[in-house]
CSV table of C-alpha atoms in Angstrom, one decimal:
chain,number,residue,atom,x,y,z
A,15,MET,CA,46.7,-7.4,20.5
A,16,PRO,CA,46.8,-10.5,22.0
A,17,ALA,CA,43.8,-12.1,23.9
A,18,THR,CA,43.1,-10.6,27.0
A,19,THR,CA,44.4,-11.9,30.4
A,20,LYS,CA,41.7,-9.2,32.2
A,21,THR,CA,39.5,-10.7,34.9
A,22,ASN,CA,35.7,-9.4,33.7
A,23,PRO,CA,35.2,-6.6,36.5
A,24,GLN,CA,38.8,-5.4,34.7
A,25,LEU,CA,37.3,-5.1,31.4
A,26,LEU,CA,33.9,-3.1,32.9
A,27,PHE,CA,35.5,-0.8,34.1
A,28,ASN,CA,38.2,-0.7,31.8
A,29,GLY,CA,34.9,0.8,29.2
A,30,ILE,CA,34.4,3.2,32.2
A,31,LEU,CA,36.8,4.9,33.7
A,32,GLY,CA,41.2,3.3,31.9
A,33,GLU,CA,39.5,3.5,28.0
A,34,ASN,CA,36.3,5.6,28.6
A,35,PRO,CA,35.3,6.1,24.5
A,36,ILE,CA,34.4,9.9,24.8
A,37,PHE,CA,37.1,11.2,27.3
A,38,ARG,CA,39.8,8.8,26.7
A,39,LEU,CA,39.3,7.3,23.7
A,40,ALA,CA,38.1,10.2,21.6
A,41,LEU,CA,35.8,8.5,19.4
A,42,SER,CA,32.0,8.9,18.4
A,43,MET,CA,33.0,12.3,18.8
A,44,CYS,CA,29.9,13.6,16.3
A,45,PRO,CA,26.8,12.3,18.5
A,46,ALA,CA,28.7,12.7,21.9
A,47,VAL,CA,28.4,16.6,20.6
A,48,GLY,CA,25.3,16.8,18.7
A,49,ILE,CA,22.9,15.2,20.8
A,50,SER,CA,24.2,15.0,23.9
A,51,THR,CA,22.3,18.5,24.9
A,52,THR,CA,20.1,17.0,27.4
A,53,VAL,CA,20.4,14.3,30.3
A,54,MET,CA,17.4,12.5,28.9
A,55,ASN,CA,19.1,12.7,25.3
A,56,GLY,CA,22.7,11.1,26.6
A,57,LEU,CA,20.6,8.9,28.8
A,58,LEU,CA,19.0,7.2,26.0
A,59,LEU,CA,21.5,6.9,23.0
A,60,GLY,CA,24.0,5.6,25.2
A,61,ILE,CA,21.5,2.8,26.3
A,62,ALA,CA,21.1,2.5,22.5
A,63,VAL,CA,24.2,1.7,21.8
A,64,LEU,CA,24.5,-0.4,25.2
A,65,PHE,CA,22.4,-2.6,23.5
A,66,VAL,CA,24.0,-2.6,19.9
A,67,GLN,CA,27.6,-2.7,21.2
A,68,VAL,CA,27.1,-6.0,23.6
A,69,PHE,CA,24.5,-7.7,20.9
A,70,SER,CA,27.9,-7.1,17.8
A,71,SER,CA,30.9,-7.3,19.9
A,72,CYS,CA,29.5,-11.4,21.3
A,73,THR,CA,28.2,-11.8,17.1
A,74,ILE,CA,31.7,-10.7,16.1
A,75,ALA,CA,33.4,-13.0,18.9
A,76,ALA,CA,31.0,-15.8,18.1
A,77,ILE,CA,31.9,-16.2,14.2
A,78,LYS,CA,35.2,-14.9,14.7
A,79,ASN,CA,37.4,-18.3,13.5
A,80,HIS,CA,34.4,-17.8,10.0
A,81,ILE,CA,35.3,-14.2,8.9
A,82,HIS,CA,37.3,-13.4,6.0
A,83,PRO,CA,40.1,-10.8,7.2
A,84,ARG,CA,40.3,-9.4,4.3
A,85,ILE,CA,36.5,-8.6,4.7
A,86,ARG,CA,36.2,-8.2,8.2
A,87,ILE,CA,35.4,-4.6,8.2
A,88,PRO,CA,32.5,-4.8,6.1
A,89,THR,CA,31.0,-7.7,8.3
A,90,TYR,CA,31.4,-5.7,10.9
A,91,THR,CA,29.3,-2.9,9.2
A,92,LEU,CA,26.9,-5.6,8.6
A,93,THR,CA,26.9,-6.8,11.8
A,94,ILE,CA,26.3,-3.6,13.6
A,95,ALA,CA,23.7,-2.6,10.7
A,96,THR,CA,21.8,-6.0,11.2
A,97,TRP,CA,21.8,-5.4,15.0
A,98,VAL,CA,20.3,-1.8,14.7
A,99,THR,CA,17.9,-2.6,12.1
A,100,VAL,CA,16.5,-5.6,14.8
A,101,ILE,CA,16.4,-3.3,17.3
A,102,ASP,CA,14.9,-1.0,15.9
A,103,LEU,CA,11.9,-2.6,14.4
A,104,VAL,CA,11.3,-4.7,17.4
A,105,LEU,CA,11.0,-1.6,19.7
A,106,ALA,CA,8.9,0.2,17.3
A,107,ALA,CA,6.3,-3.2,17.4
A,108,TYR,CA,6.6,-3.8,20.7
A,109,VAL,CA,7.8,-1.1,22.6
A,110,PRO,CA,6.5,1.6,20.9
A,111,GLU,CA,6.1,4.0,24.3
A,112,ALA,CA,10.4,3.5,24.2
A,113,TYR,CA,10.5,3.9,20.5
A,114,LYS,CA,8.7,7.4,20.5
A,115,GLN,CA,11.5,8.5,22.9
A,116,MET,CA,14.6,6.1,20.8
A,117,GLY,CA,13.1,5.7,17.8
A,118,ILE,CA,15.9,8.4,16.1
A,119,PHE,CA,18.6,7.7,18.4
A,120,VAL,CA,18.6,4.3,17.2
A,121,LYS,CA,19.2,4.6,13.5
A,122,LEU,CA,21.9,6.9,14.5
A,123,ILE,CA,24.2,4.0,15.3
A,124,VAL,CA,25.1,2.6,12.4
A,125,ALA,CA,28.5,4.7,11.5
A,126,PHE,CA,29.6,5.0,15.3
A,127,ALA,CA,33.4,4.7,15.0
A,128,ILE,CA,33.6,3.2,18.8
A,129,ILE,CA,31.5,0.1,18.2
A,130,THR,CA,33.4,-0.6,14.9
A,131,MET,CA,36.8,0.0,17.1
A,132,ARG,CA,36.1,-2.9,19.8
A,133,LEU,CA,34.6,-5.4,16.8
A,134,GLU,CA,38.1,-4.5,15.3
A,135,THR,CA,40.5,-4.4,19.1
A,136,PHE,CA,38.8,-6.1,21.2
A,137,ALA,CA,36.0,-9.2,20.0
A,138,CYS,CA,37.4,-10.5,17.4
A,139,LYS,CA,40.3,-11.7,19.3
A,140,ASN,CA,38.7,-12.7,22.1
A,141,SER,CA,36.4,-15.1,23.6
A,142,VAL,CA,32.4,-14.7,23.6
A,143,ASN,CA,32.8,-14.4,27.6
A,144,ALA,CA,35.2,-11.5,27.3
A,145,SER,CA,33.8,-9.5,24.1
A,146,PHE,CA,30.5,-9.6,26.3
A,147,TRP,CA,32.1,-7.9,29.4
A,148,ASP,CA,33.8,-5.7,27.2
A,149,GLY,CA,30.9,-4.4,25.3
A,150,LEU,CA,29.1,-3.9,28.1
A,151,GLY,CA,32.0,-1.7,29.8
A,152,MET,CA,32.3,0.4,26.5
A,153,GLY,CA,28.8,1.1,26.5
A,154,LEU,CA,28.0,1.9,30.0
A,155,GLY,CA,31.3,4.0,29.8
A,156,PHE,CA,29.9,5.8,26.8
A,157,LEU,CA,26.1,5.9,28.9
A,158,PHE,CA,28.0,7.3,31.8
A,159,GLY,CA,29.9,10.1,29.2
A,160,MET,CA,27.0,11.3,27.0
A,161,MET,CA,25.2,12.2,30.6
A,162,ALA,CA,27.7,14.1,31.9
A,163,LEU,CA,28.4,16.0,28.7
A,164,GLY,CA,24.1,16.7,29.6
A,165,PHE,CA,24.3,17.1,32.7
A,166,VAL,CA,26.6,20.7,32.0
A,167,ARG,CA,25.2,21.0,29.0
A,168,GLU,CA,21.4,21.2,30.3
A,169,LEU,CA,21.9,23.0,33.9
A,170,LEU,CA,24.0,25.5,31.8
A,171,GLY,CA,21.9,25.7,28.6
A,172,MET,CA,18.4,25.5,30.0
A,173,GLY,CA,18.8,25.3,33.3
A,174,THR,CA,16.7,22.0,33.8
A,175,LEU,CA,17.7,18.7,34.4
A,176,PHE,CA,15.7,15.6,32.7
A,177,GLY,CA,13.4,18.7,31.9
A,178,TYR,CA,12.5,19.8,35.0
A,179,ASP,CA,13.2,23.3,36.3
A,180,ILE,CA,16.2,23.1,38.3
A,181,LEU,CA,17.6,26.9,38.5
A,182,GLY,CA,14.3,28.8,37.4
A,183,PHE,CA,16.2,30.6,34.4
A,184,ARG,CA,18.6,30.1,31.6
A,185,PRO,CA,22.8,31.1,32.2
A,186,LEU,CA,23.9,30.7,29.5
A,187,LEU,CA,21.7,29.1,25.7
A,188,PHE,CA,25.1,29.1,24.3
A,189,PHE,CA,25.7,25.5,25.8
A,190,ILE,CA,23.1,24.1,23.9
A,191,LEU,CA,24.4,24.5,20.4
A,192,PRO,CA,27.0,21.5,18.9
A,193,VAL,CA,29.8,24.3,19.4
A,194,ALA,CA,30.0,24.2,22.9
A,195,GLY,CA,29.8,20.6,23.6
A,196,PHE,CA,33.8,20.6,21.8
A,197,PHE,CA,34.4,23.0,24.6
A,198,CYS,CA,32.4,20.6,27.3
A,199,VAL,CA,34.4,17.4,25.9
A,200,GLY,CA,37.6,19.3,26.3
A,201,PHE,CA,37.7,20.4,29.3
A,202,MET,CA,36.5,17.3,30.9
A,203,MET,CA,38.8,15.6,28.8
A,204,ALA,CA,41.2,18.2,30.5
A,205,MET,CA,39.6,16.8,33.6
A,206,PHE,CA,40.1,13.0,33.5
A,207,ASN,CA,43.4,13.5,32.2
A,208,TYR,CA,44.9,15.7,35.2
A,209,ILE,CA,43.2,13.5,37.5
A,210,GLU,CA,45.2,10.2,35.8
A,211,LEU,CA,48.1,12.0,36.6
A,212,ALA,CA,47.6,13.0,40.0
A,213,VAL,CA,46.6,8.9,40.8
A,214,ASN,CA,50.2,8.1,39.0
A,215,ARG,CA,51.7,10.7,40.9
A,216,LYS,CA,50.6,9.7,44.3
A,217,LYS,CA,50.8,6.0,43.4
A,218,ARG,CA,54.9,7.0,42.3
A,219,GLY,CA,55.9,9.2,45.8
B,19,MET,CA,42.2,-15.6,-8.1
B,20,ARG,CA,41.2,-18.1,-6.1
B,21,GLU,CA,41.1,-15.4,-3.3
B,22,ILE,CA,39.3,-13.2,-5.2
B,23,ILE,CA,36.4,-15.2,-5.1
B,24,ARG,CA,37.1,-16.6,-1.6
B,25,ILE,CA,36.4,-13.0,-1.0
B,26,THR,CA,33.4,-12.6,-3.6
B,27,VAL,CA,31.5,-15.6,-1.5
B,28,SER,CA,32.0,-14.9,1.8
B,29,LEU,CA,31.3,-11.5,1.7
B,30,THR,CA,28.0,-12.2,-0.6
B,31,VAL,CA,26.9,-15.2,1.6
B,32,SER,CA,27.7,-12.5,5.1
B,33,CYS,CA,25.0,-10.1,3.1
B,34,LEU,CA,22.6,-12.9,2.0
B,35,ILE,CA,22.8,-13.8,6.3
B,36,ALA,CA,22.4,-10.2,7.4
B,37,ALA,CA,19.7,-9.9,4.7
B,38,LEU,CA,18.0,-13.2,5.6
B,39,VAL,CA,18.0,-11.9,9.9
B,40,MET,CA,16.7,-8.0,9.0
B,41,GLY,CA,14.1,-9.6,5.9
B,42,SER,CA,12.8,-12.0,9.3
B,43,VAL,CA,12.7,-9.7,11.7
B,44,PHE,CA,10.8,-6.8,9.1
B,45,ILE,CA,8.1,-9.9,8.3
B,46,ILE,CA,7.2,-10.5,12.1
B,47,THR,CA,7.7,-7.1,13.2
B,48,ASP,CA,5.5,-5.3,10.2
B,49,LYS,CA,2.3,-5.9,11.3
B,50,ALA,CA,2.7,-4.8,14.8
B,51,LYS,CA,4.8,-1.5,13.8
B,52,ARG,CA,2.2,-0.9,11.3
B,53,HIS,CA,-0.7,-1.3,13.8
B,54,ASN,CA,1.5,0.7,16.1
B,55,GLU,CA,1.6,3.6,13.9
B,56,GLN,CA,-2.1,3.8,13.0
B,57,LEU,CA,-2.5,3.9,16.8
B,58,ASN,CA,-0.5,7.3,17.3
B,59,ILE,CA,-2.0,9.0,14.3
B,60,GLN,CA,-5.3,7.9,15.9
B,61,GLN,CA,-4.5,9.3,18.8
B,62,THR,CA,-3.0,12.7,17.5
B,63,MET,CA,-6.6,13.0,15.8
B,64,LEU,CA,-8.4,12.4,19.5
B,65,GLY,CA,-6.1,14.5,21.5
B,66,LEU,CA,-6.8,17.5,18.9
B,67,LEU,CA,-9.8,17.1,19.6
B,68,GLY,CA,-10.0,16.7,22.7
B,69,TYR,CA,-10.5,12.9,23.6
B,70,GLY,CA,-8.0,11.6,25.8
B,71,LYS,CA,-7.5,9.0,28.4
B,72,ASP,CA,-10.1,10.9,30.9
B,73,THR,CA,-13.1,11.9,27.9
B,74,PRO,CA,-12.8,8.8,25.9
B,75,ALA,CA,-14.2,9.3,22.3
B,76,PRO,CA,-18.2,9.3,21.9
B,77,SER,CA,-19.1,6.3,19.6
B,78,ASP,CA,-21.1,8.1,17.2
B,79,LEU,CA,-17.2,9.5,15.8
B,80,GLU,CA,-16.6,8.8,12.7
B,81,PHE,CA,-13.6,9.7,10.7
B,82,TYR,CA,-13.6,10.0,6.6
B,83,THR,CA,-10.3,10.6,4.5
B,84,ILE,CA,-10.4,12.3,1.4
B,85,TYR,CA,-7.2,12.0,-0.6
B,86,ARG,CA,-6.3,14.2,-3.4
B,87,TYR,CA,-4.2,13.5,-6.2
B,88,ILE,CA,-2.8,15.6,-9.2
B,89,ILE,CA,-3.4,14.1,-12.1
B,90,GLU,CA,-1.4,14.8,-16.1
B,91,ASP,CA,-2.9,14.6,-18.9
B,92,GLY,CA,-0.1,15.7,-21.1
B,93,GLU,CA,0.5,19.5,-20.7
B,94,ILE,CA,-3.4,19.4,-18.6
B,95,LYS,CA,-3.5,19.3,-14.7
B,96,THR,CA,-6.4,18.3,-12.8
B,97,LEU,CA,-6.9,17.9,-9.5
B,98,GLY,CA,-8.5,14.7,-8.2
B,99,TYR,CA,-10.6,13.8,-5.2
B,100,MET,CA,-11.0,10.5,-3.8
B,101,VAL,CA,-13.6,10.6,-1.5
B,102,PRO,CA,-16.1,8.3,0.4
B,103,VAL,CA,-19.2,7.5,-1.2
B,104,GLY,CA,-22.5,5.5,0.5
B,105,ALA,CA,-25.6,6.3,2.1
B,106,GLU,CA,-24.0,4.5,5.2
B,107,GLY,CA,-20.8,5.6,5.2
B,108,LYS,CA,-18.3,3.1,4.5
B,109,ASP,CA,-18.8,1.3,1.3
B,110,SER,CA,-17.1,2.9,-1.4
B,111,TYR,CA,-14.5,5.3,-3.3
B,112,GLU,CA,-15.4,7.6,-5.9
B,113,LEU,CA,-12.6,10.1,-8.0
B,114,VAL,CA,-13.8,13.0,-8.8
B,115,THR,CA,-11.9,15.7,-10.4
B,116,ILE,CA,-11.4,19.4,-11.2
B,117,ASP,CA,-9.7,21.3,-13.3
B,118,LEU,CA,-7.4,24.0,-11.4
B,119,ALA,CA,-10.4,27.1,-12.5
B,120,GLY,CA,-12.3,24.8,-9.9
B,121,GLN,CA,-14.6,23.5,-12.6
B,122,PHE,CA,-15.7,20.0,-12.3
B,123,VAL,CA,-14.6,17.1,-15.1
B,124,ASP,CA,-15.4,14.2,-14.4
B,125,ARG,CA,-16.6,11.4,-11.8
B,126,ILE,CA,-15.3,8.0,-11.8
B,127,SER,CA,-16.8,4.5,-9.6
B,128,LEU,CA,-13.3,3.4,-7.8
B,129,ASP,CA,-12.9,-0.5,-7.2
B,130,ILE,CA,-11.6,-0.4,-3.9
B,131,THR,CA,-12.7,-0.6,-0.1
B,132,PRO,CA,-12.6,2.1,2.9
B,133,GLU,CA,-10.3,-0.2,4.5
B,134,SER,CA,-7.8,-0.7,1.6
B,135,ALA,CA,-8.2,2.6,1.3
B,136,SER,CA,-5.5,3.7,4.1
B,137,GLU,CA,-2.9,1.7,2.3
B,138,PRO,CA,-1.2,3.7,-0.6
B,139,PRO,CA,-0.3,0.5,-2.8
B,140,GLU,CA,-4.4,-0.4,-2.3
B,141,ARG,CA,-5.1,3.3,-3.6
B,142,LYS,CA,-2.2,3.4,-6.7
B,143,SER,CA,-3.8,0.0,-8.3
B,144,ALA,CA,-7.1,1.5,-8.2
B,145,LEU,CA,-6.2,4.5,-9.3
B,146,LYS,CA,-4.4,2.6,-12.0
B,147,SER,CA,-7.2,0.5,-13.1
B,148,VAL,CA,-9.3,3.7,-13.7
B,149,LEU,CA,-6.6,6.6,-14.9
B,150,LYS,CA,-4.9,4.9,-18.2
B,151,PRO,CA,-1.7,6.1,-19.4
B,152,PRO,CA,-0.8,8.7,-20.7
B,153,LYS,CA,-2.5,9.9,-17.7
B,154,LYS,CA,-0.6,9.9,-14.6
B,155,PHE,CA,-0.9,10.7,-11.8
B,156,VAL,CA,0.5,11.9,-8.3
B,157,TYR,CA,-0.4,11.8,-4.5
B,158,ALA,CA,-1.0,15.4,-2.9
B,159,ASP,CA,-2.3,15.6,1.3
B,160,ALA,CA,-4.8,13.8,2.8
B,161,THR,CA,-7.8,15.2,4.9
B,162,ILE,CA,-9.3,13.6,7.2
B,163,ILE,CA,-13.9,15.0,8.2
B,164,ALA,CA,-14.6,14.3,12.1
B,165,GLU,CA,-17.9,14.0,11.9
B,166,ARG,CA,-20.5,13.1,15.0
B,167,GLY,CA,-24.3,11.9,14.0
B,168,ASP,CA,-24.2,13.9,10.7
B,169,LYS,CA,-22.7,17.6,12.0
B,170,ARG,CA,-19.0,18.2,10.9
B,171,LEU,CA,-17.6,18.5,14.0
B,172,ALA,CA,-14.0,19.1,12.5
B,173,TYR,CA,-11.3,18.8,9.3
B,174,LEU,CA,-8.0,17.4,10.7
B,175,LEU,CA,-5.5,17.8,7.9
B,176,PRO,CA,-1.8,16.1,8.2
B,177,GLY,CA,1.3,18.6,6.7
B,178,GLU,CA,4.5,19.5,6.6
B,179,PHE,CA,6.2,22.6,5.8
B,180,PRO,CA,10.2,23.6,5.5
B,181,GLY,CA,10.8,24.5,8.9
B,182,PHE,CA,15.2,26.1,10.4
B,183,LYS,CA,16.7,22.7,9.0
B,184,THR,CA,14.2,20.0,7.7
B,185,PHE,CA,10.2,19.1,7.4
B,186,ILE,CA,8.3,20.4,10.0
B,187,HIS,CA,5.4,17.5,10.1
B,188,VAL,CA,2.0,18.6,11.7
B,189,MET,CA,-1.3,17.9,12.6
B,190,LEU,CA,-3.6,20.7,12.1
B,191,ALA,CA,-7.4,20.4,13.6
B,192,LEU,CA,-9.9,23.2,11.9
B,193,ASP,CA,-13.9,23.7,13.2
B,194,PRO,CA,-16.5,24.1,10.1
B,195,THR,CA,-15.8,27.7,10.2
B,196,PHE,CA,-11.4,27.0,10.0
B,197,THR,CA,-10.9,27.9,12.9
B,198,ILE,CA,-7.9,26.2,14.6
B,199,ILE,CA,-9.0,24.0,17.5
B,200,GLY,CA,-5.7,22.9,17.7
B,201,LEU,CA,-1.8,22.0,16.5
B,202,ASP,CA,0.2,19.1,17.2
B,203,ILE,CA,4.1,18.8,15.8
B,204,THR,CA,4.5,15.1,15.3
B,205,GLU,CA,7.9,15.0,13.6
B,206,HIS,CA,10.9,17.9,13.4
B,207,GLU,CA,15.0,18.0,14.0
B,208,GLU,CA,15.0,21.5,15.1
B,209,ASP,CA,17.6,22.0,17.6
B,210,PRO,CA,16.7,20.6,21.3
B,211,GLY,CA,16.4,23.4,23.7
B,212,LEU,CA,15.7,26.5,20.3
B,213,GLY,CA,13.0,25.2,17.5
B,214,GLY,CA,12.7,22.3,18.7
B,215,GLU,CA,10.4,24.1,21.9
B,216,ILE,CA,7.8,24.4,18.8
B,217,GLN,CA,6.2,20.8,20.0
B,218,GLU,CA,5.9,22.3,23.7
B,219,ASP,CA,2.6,23.4,25.0
B,220,TYR,CA,3.6,27.4,25.1
B,221,PHE,CA,4.4,27.4,21.6
B,222,LYS,CA,2.1,25.5,19.8
B,223,ASN,CA,-1.2,26.6,22.3
B,224,GLN,CA,-0.8,30.1,21.1
B,225,PHE,CA,-3.0,28.6,17.5
B,226,LYS,CA,-5.9,27.6,19.5
B,227,GLY,CA,-8.6,29.7,19.2
B,228,LYS,CA,-7.1,32.1,15.9
B,229,SER,CA,-10.6,32.3,13.7
B,230,PHE,CA,-9.8,32.0,10.0
B,231,GLU,CA,-10.0,35.9,9.6
B,232,ARG,CA,-7.7,36.4,12.4
B,233,THR,CA,-5.1,33.4,10.4
B,234,LYS,CA,-4.4,35.1,7.3
B,235,ASN,CA,-2.5,38.0,8.3
B,236,LEU,CA,-1.0,35.9,11.9
B,237,THR,CA,2.4,37.3,12.4
B,238,VAL,CA,5.2,36.3,14.7
B,239,VAL,CA,6.1,39.2,17.0
B,240,LYS,CA,9.5,39.2,19.2
B,241,GLU,CA,8.5,40.0,22.8
B,242,PRO,CA,8.8,37.7,25.4
B,243,LEU,CA,6.0,35.9,26.1
B,244,PRO,CA,4.0,36.9,29.6
B,245,ASP,CA,4.0,35.2,32.2
B,246,GLU,CA,0.4,34.9,33.0
B,247,TYR,CA,-0.3,33.8,29.4
B,248,LYS,CA,2.4,31.0,29.6
B,249,LYS,CA,0.5,29.7,32.5
B,250,TYR,CA,-2.5,29.6,30.9
B,251,LEU,CA,-1.1,27.9,27.6
B,252,VAL,CA,0.9,24.8,29.6
B,253,ALA,CA,-2.4,24.4,32.1
B,254,GLY,CA,-4.0,23.1,29.1
B,255,LYS,CA,-7.8,23.7,30.0
B,256,GLY,CA,-6.8,25.6,32.9
B,257,GLU,CA,-6.0,23.6,35.8
B,258,GLY,CA,-4.9,25.9,38.4
B,259,LEU,CA,-6.1,28.7,37.2
B,260,SER,CA,-9.6,29.9,38.6
B,261,LYS,CA,-12.7,29.5,35.4
B,262,GLY,CA,-12.6,33.4,35.9
B,263,ILE,CA,-8.7,34.5,35.2
B,264,VAL,CA,-8.6,31.9,32.3
B,265,ASP,CA,-11.1,33.5,30.6
B,266,THR,CA,-10.0,36.8,30.5
B,267,ILE,CA,-6.8,35.6,29.8
B,268,ARG,CA,-7.9,34.2,27.3
B,269,THR,CA,-10.6,36.9,25.5
B,270,LYS,CA,-7.2,39.2,26.2
B,271,TYR,CA,-4.7,37.3,23.7
B,272,LEU,CA,-7.2,35.5,21.6
B,273,ASP,CA,-6.0,38.1,18.9
B,274,ARG,CA,-2.4,38.7,19.2
B,275,ASP,CA,0.4,37.7,17.3
B,276,ILE,CA,2.2,34.3,18.0
B,277,TYR,CA,4.9,35.3,20.0
B,278,SER,CA,8.1,33.5,18.9
B,279,LEU,CA,10.8,31.3,20.0
B,280,THR,CA,13.6,32.7,22.4
B,281,GLY,CA,16.5,32.5,19.3
B,282,ALA,CA,14.7,30.2,17.2
B,283,THR,CA,12.5,33.0,15.2
B,284,ILE,CA,13.2,31.1,12.1
B,285,SER,CA,11.5,28.1,13.3
B,286,SER,CA,8.8,30.1,15.1
B,287,LYS,CA,7.7,31.8,11.5
B,288,ALA,CA,8.2,28.5,9.9
B,289,VAL,CA,5.1,26.9,11.9
B,290,THR,CA,2.7,29.9,11.7
B,291,ASN,CA,3.6,30.4,7.5
B,292,GLY,CA,3.0,26.6,7.8
B,293,VAL,CA,0.2,26.9,9.3
B,294,LYS,CA,-1.6,30.0,8.0
B,295,ASN,CA,-0.8,28.1,4.3
B,296,MET,CA,-1.8,25.3,5.3
B,297,ILE,CA,-5.4,26.6,6.5
B,298,ASN,CA,-5.4,29.2,3.0
B,299,LYS,CA,-5.3,26.4,0.8
B,300,PHE,CA,-7.4,23.8,2.6
B,301,ALA,CA,-10.4,26.5,3.2
B,302,TYR,CA,-10.1,27.6,-1.0
B,303,ARG,CA,-9.9,23.7,-1.9
B,304,LEU,CA,-12.9,22.8,0.3
B,305,ASN,CA,-15.3,25.7,-0.5
B,306,ILE,CA,-14.4,24.1,-4.4
B,307,LEU,CA,-14.9,21.2,-3.5
B,308,ASP,CA,-17.7,21.2,-1.4
B,309,SER,CA,-20.1,23.1,-4.0
B,310,VAL,CA,-19.1,20.6,-6.6
B,311,ILE,CA,-19.9,18.0,-4.4
B,312,GLU,CA,-23.4,19.9,-4.0
B,313,ARG,CA,-23.6,20.4,-7.5
B,314,GLN,CA,-23.1,16.9,-8.9
B,315,HIS,CA,-25.1,15.7,-6.6
B,316,ILE,CA,-22.2,12.9,-5.0
B,317,PRO,CA,-23.7,10.8,-2.6
B,318,VAL,CA,-20.5,11.3,-0.3
B,319,ALA,CA,-20.7,9.6,3.0
B,320,PHE,CA,-19.6,12.6,5.2
């Protein structure tokens, strides 16, 4: 992929809709399925990923000319791990309230496929500026996907949203279990694809 | 060959840079992080004793910590208790060793201040200087004794036991008769929405007020939690409920078993049995330790 020709807003929306990490690229499914049991979990993991993605993308874009091509993947992993550790430590030290909520999510991020993939396909070929917008878009896309999944699963599984009782009963406890995450992802993916088809048909027709 | 060397060098350099960044951030943040952790534990302890933002803890409330170690000398195992000693309290620590049958073995003064005793490495080096090899020792647990004036107010037991997935870490508060004052789940990885509900008030508050005799045969019942009881458990000190109703509900349910969580019987049982075990073992050990302290006239701080 040569250097991108897209403008910054295009890069941003590309991550949220065009190449949404969960629904279009189908990357990082383990956390998406495991964590998205409530909207709050989705939001917190999304924010954590957003920060790590933006920082890592910018770092790699800045040092891309110094990375030996043979060891680029270890370098990416190192960069992500460094940022995850730094964010984890800083949160624990200076924002203990947020850390209580987000601590476990931040530590999960090192193994996320989506971040490594964005570094490999985008950040190592583009400028810092473009990588920043791409990282922001991908992070927001992930956040949006996690929250959408969390919304459905929390509402159907526990009858609550953000912990507040909405329905007053638990319709299908099944939705809290990891298996249901796959169903939700499947249905939403189908929805996304259908919308894309419909939009394209309209354009042509 | 040159390629290999270049790759090796650049990988090493990247690792070094990453290590440098992480290391320096760690050094900068370490102090604040540990301070926060301490604060967190302190808050949990005070919260269990019923002190919070609205009701600040009284100034004469003191905490003393006893550390328990298992000491191995060849085949012989003994229990070593690090107890704070000194008339005015926080002067120093003494190691009291008791054999498995509950008989006093030895007491040794330790060269450690109470401030540094809260740091595991400091304790280890202090113990190493008195327990020479081949004696080995392993850390077992800690007990915190809360005291007001000269009266023991409560025992705070941090503990852990296996849950549905991994270990559940709890902090248990007992009054001097081993009746449960409160239970707090400090760390767990149970399924959110199912076993994760163990940290909710309507589950953990069910343990409140259960007496020592009652906990001995406490079990989990698979019955739906009655509405009035749930309201009482969630309201904490009965806000939104009139005083009379609170008292009737409390006496009505005080001797009941623990109501299981929907879809998480294993987690519910794990917590109930874990708490039961903790109390039983603790009561047994504390009675032995107290009688030894009395017989040997150890000038303990608590």
